[in-house]
Amino acid sequence: MEHCSARPFSFSQSGGFYMYKRKRIVIALGGNALGNTLPEQMMAVKTTAKALCDLIEDGHQVVVVHGNGPQVGMINNAMAALSREDASQPNTPLSVCVAMSQAYIGYDLQNALREELRKRGLVRTPVVTVVTQVRVDPDDPAFQNPSKPIGHFMSREEAEHAEKAYGYITKEDAGRGYRRVVASPKPVEIVEQDAINSLVDANKIVICCGGGGIPVTLQGDHLKGASAVIDKDFASSLLAKELGADMLIILTAVEKVAINFGKENEEWLSDLTVEEAQKYVDEGHFAAGSMLPKVQAAMDFASSGSGRTAMITLLEKARDGIQGKTGTLIHS
């Protein structure tokens, strides 16, 4: 297939050559790859597409997962505003908001990838977005302690109204007002996994599990949407394992993982075993809301099979990371 025609050798700057190995890679895009508004997103995906197409052009098989934090919040706010303005409009479930975000982010991202691929002469490289449901356990402890804030800030009165009218759980957020909080359970199963596998095996470029996936619970034969958000890095790890990927790349706002971040003894890490990473997790080096889930997801994938590696780095450094020039590599 056109986009998978990996070159067997690449030449180094010294004129020699080294063996080239094509990899199946799951890439988890951080929020900085998408912007915060519709116009920002349309611009951001162009830069994102260039970085991804570098890897595709190098012969790698790329599967893309993206976050949706600002986008799903925007959709949730818009739907809530509609229900306040029109009493006949019921409030939109969060699972539906996630589905909406998957579709419109996928629309922009797949078109940006398609355009960039054609600029590079890869005119028959298909890109497809899969609206993806991810099953979670209804007994996951996260449902007993919703902690993930979404949506707009509210006054105390507005929060009380939302709790009564919509069944929201709200919490005060650092003196800035009240926000809705939802559970963030761990992913158990990617419902469309077989379809994703078939598309990837057929050499399609697949965008899936957007925002961590649409959270659903299984009730008999029915998949019921859950008021939750799934961490996209954990969903990416599960996807990579089920795809038999060689590598999971988690793209974020820093080039490498650091311990003692922001302190005088800050240290940037290039290479970690799973055991070393766990030690740093246990010592509390990584913040729960930012780097911790990325490191944990990387550890989960790297420890799941022989030869599997994970990397955390900047979007624009992804190609350099695969070539061993930068990033934090986590392996067993």
mmCIF file of N, CA and C in Angstrom, residues 136-148 169 171 181-187 226-231 234:
data_model
loop_
_atom_site.group_PDB
_atom_site.id
_atom_site.type_symbol
_atom_site.label_atom_id
_atom_site.label_comp_id
_atom_site.label_asym_id
_atom_site.label_seq_id
_atom_site.Cartn_x
_atom_site.Cartn_y
_atom_site.Cartn_z
ATOM 1 N N VAL A 136 -17.005 0.948 30.260
ATOM 2 C CA VAL A 136 -16.440 1.104 31.598
ATOM 3 C C VAL A 136 -17.256 0.247 32.570
ATOM 4 N N ASP A 137 -16.675 -0.021 33.714
ATOM 5 C CA ASP A 137 -17.321 -0.840 34.737
ATOM 6 C C ASP A 137 -18.222 0.059 35.585
ATOM 7 N N PRO A 138 -19.529 -0.239 35.652
ATOM 8 C CA PRO A 138 -20.415 0.599 36.468
ATOM 9 C C PRO A 138 -20.052 0.588 37.941
ATOM 10 N N ASP A 139 -19.268 -0.410 38.364
ATOM 11 C CA ASP A 139 -18.823 -0.485 39.758
ATOM 12 C C ASP A 139 -17.432 0.119 39.968
ATOM 13 N N ASP A 140 -16.908 0.774 38.945
ATOM 14 C CA ASP A 140 -15.615 1.438 39.092
ATOM 15 C C ASP A 140 -15.701 2.441 40.246
ATOM 16 N N PRO A 141 -14.741 2.439 41.166
ATOM 17 C CA PRO A 141 -14.781 3.361 42.313
ATOM 18 C C PRO A 141 -14.875 4.827 41.919
ATOM 19 N N ALA A 142 -14.455 5.162 40.699
ATOM 20 C CA ALA A 142 -14.505 6.568 40.258
ATOM 21 C C ALA A 142 -15.927 7.112 40.262
ATOM 22 N N PHE A 143 -16.922 6.238 40.073
ATOM 23 C CA PHE A 143 -18.312 6.704 40.072
ATOM 24 C C PHE A 143 -18.766 7.138 41.468
ATOM 25 N N GLN A 144 -18.068 6.665 42.495
ATOM 26 C CA GLN A 144 -18.416 7.056 43.860
ATOM 27 C C GLN A 144 -17.760 8.362 44.271
ATOM 28 N N ASN A 145 -16.811 8.813 43.469
ATOM 29 C CA ASN A 145 -16.102 10.051 43.792
ATOM 30 C C ASN A 145 -15.835 10.857 42.524
ATOM 31 N N PRO A 146 -16.887 11.422 41.905
ATOM 32 C CA PRO A 146 -16.684 12.222 40.695
ATOM 33 C C PRO A 146 -15.754 13.397 40.985
ATOM 34 N N SER A 147 -14.739 13.558 40.155
ATOM 35 C CA SER A 147 -13.751 14.599 40.452
ATOM 36 C C SER A 147 -13.284 15.376 39.228
ATOM 37 N N LYS A 148 -13.726 14.975 38.037
ATOM 38 C CA LYS A 148 -13.259 15.625 36.810
ATOM 39 C C LYS A 148 -14.166 16.803 36.476
ATOM 40 N N ILE A 169 -23.676 16.780 39.731
ATOM 41 C CA ILE A 169 -22.887 16.901 40.960
ATOM 42 C C ILE A 169 -21.933 18.060 40.732
ATOM 43 N N LYS A 171 -18.993 20.950 42.391
ATOM 44 C CA LYS A 171 -18.031 21.238 43.453
ATOM 45 C C LYS A 171 -17.447 22.622 43.241
ATOM 46 N N VAL A 181 -18.866 18.198 38.133
ATOM 47 C CA VAL A 181 -17.814 17.190 38.165
ATOM 48 C C VAL A 181 -18.408 15.837 37.785
ATOM 49 N N VAL A 182 -17.613 15.050 37.053
ATOM 50 C CA VAL A 182 -18.064 13.725 36.620
ATOM 51 C C VAL A 182 -16.978 12.710 36.932
ATOM 52 N N ALA A 183 -17.344 11.460 36.850
ATOM 53 C CA ALA A 183 -16.398 10.376 37.117
ATOM 54 C C ALA A 183 -15.429 10.215 35.957
ATOM 55 N N SER A 184 -14.256 9.645 36.262
ATOM 56 C CA SER A 184 -13.277 9.319 35.225
ATOM 57 C C SER A 184 -12.843 7.862 35.402
ATOM 58 N N PRO A 185 -13.728 6.932 35.013
ATOM 59 C CA PRO A 185 -13.426 5.500 35.210
ATOM 60 C C PRO A 185 -12.396 4.998 34.206
ATOM 61 N N LYS A 186 -11.786 3.851 34.519
ATOM 62 C CA LYS A 186 -10.811 3.243 33.629
ATOM 63 C C LYS A 186 -11.525 2.522 32.471
ATOM 64 N N PRO A 187 -10.956 2.562 31.284
ATOM 65 C CA PRO A 187 -11.550 1.838 30.147
ATOM 66 C C PRO A 187 -11.390 0.334 30.317
ATOM 67 N N ALA A 226 -22.743 6.798 29.861
ATOM 68 C CA ALA A 226 -22.463 7.119 31.261
ATOM 69 C C ALA A 226 -22.043 8.579 31.387
ATOM 70 N N SER A 227 -22.395 9.197 32.513
ATOM 71 C CA SER A 227 -21.967 10.573 32.795
ATOM 72 C C SER A 227 -20.538 10.519 33.319
ATOM 73 N N ALA A 228 -19.615 10.433 32.394
ATOM 74 C CA ALA A 228 -18.213 10.251 32.748
ATOM 75 C C ALA A 228 -17.338 10.720 31.597
ATOM 76 N N VAL A 229 -16.064 10.892 31.889
ATOM 77 C CA VAL A 229 -15.063 11.100 30.844
ATOM 78 C C VAL A 229 -13.932 10.107 31.102
ATOM 79 N N ILE A 230 -13.423 9.523 30.036
ATOM 80 C CA ILE A 230 -12.357 8.524 30.141
ATOM 81 C C ILE A 230 -11.048 9.191 29.760
ATOM 82 N N ASP A 231 -10.026 8.970 30.549
ATOM 83 C CA ASP A 231 -8.724 9.542 30.237
ATOM 84 C C ASP A 231 -8.225 8.983 28.903
ATOM 85 N N PHE A 234 -5.171 6.473 28.960
ATOM 86 C CA PHE A 234 -5.478 5.090 29.331
ATOM 87 C C PHE A 234 -6.204 4.374 28.191
#
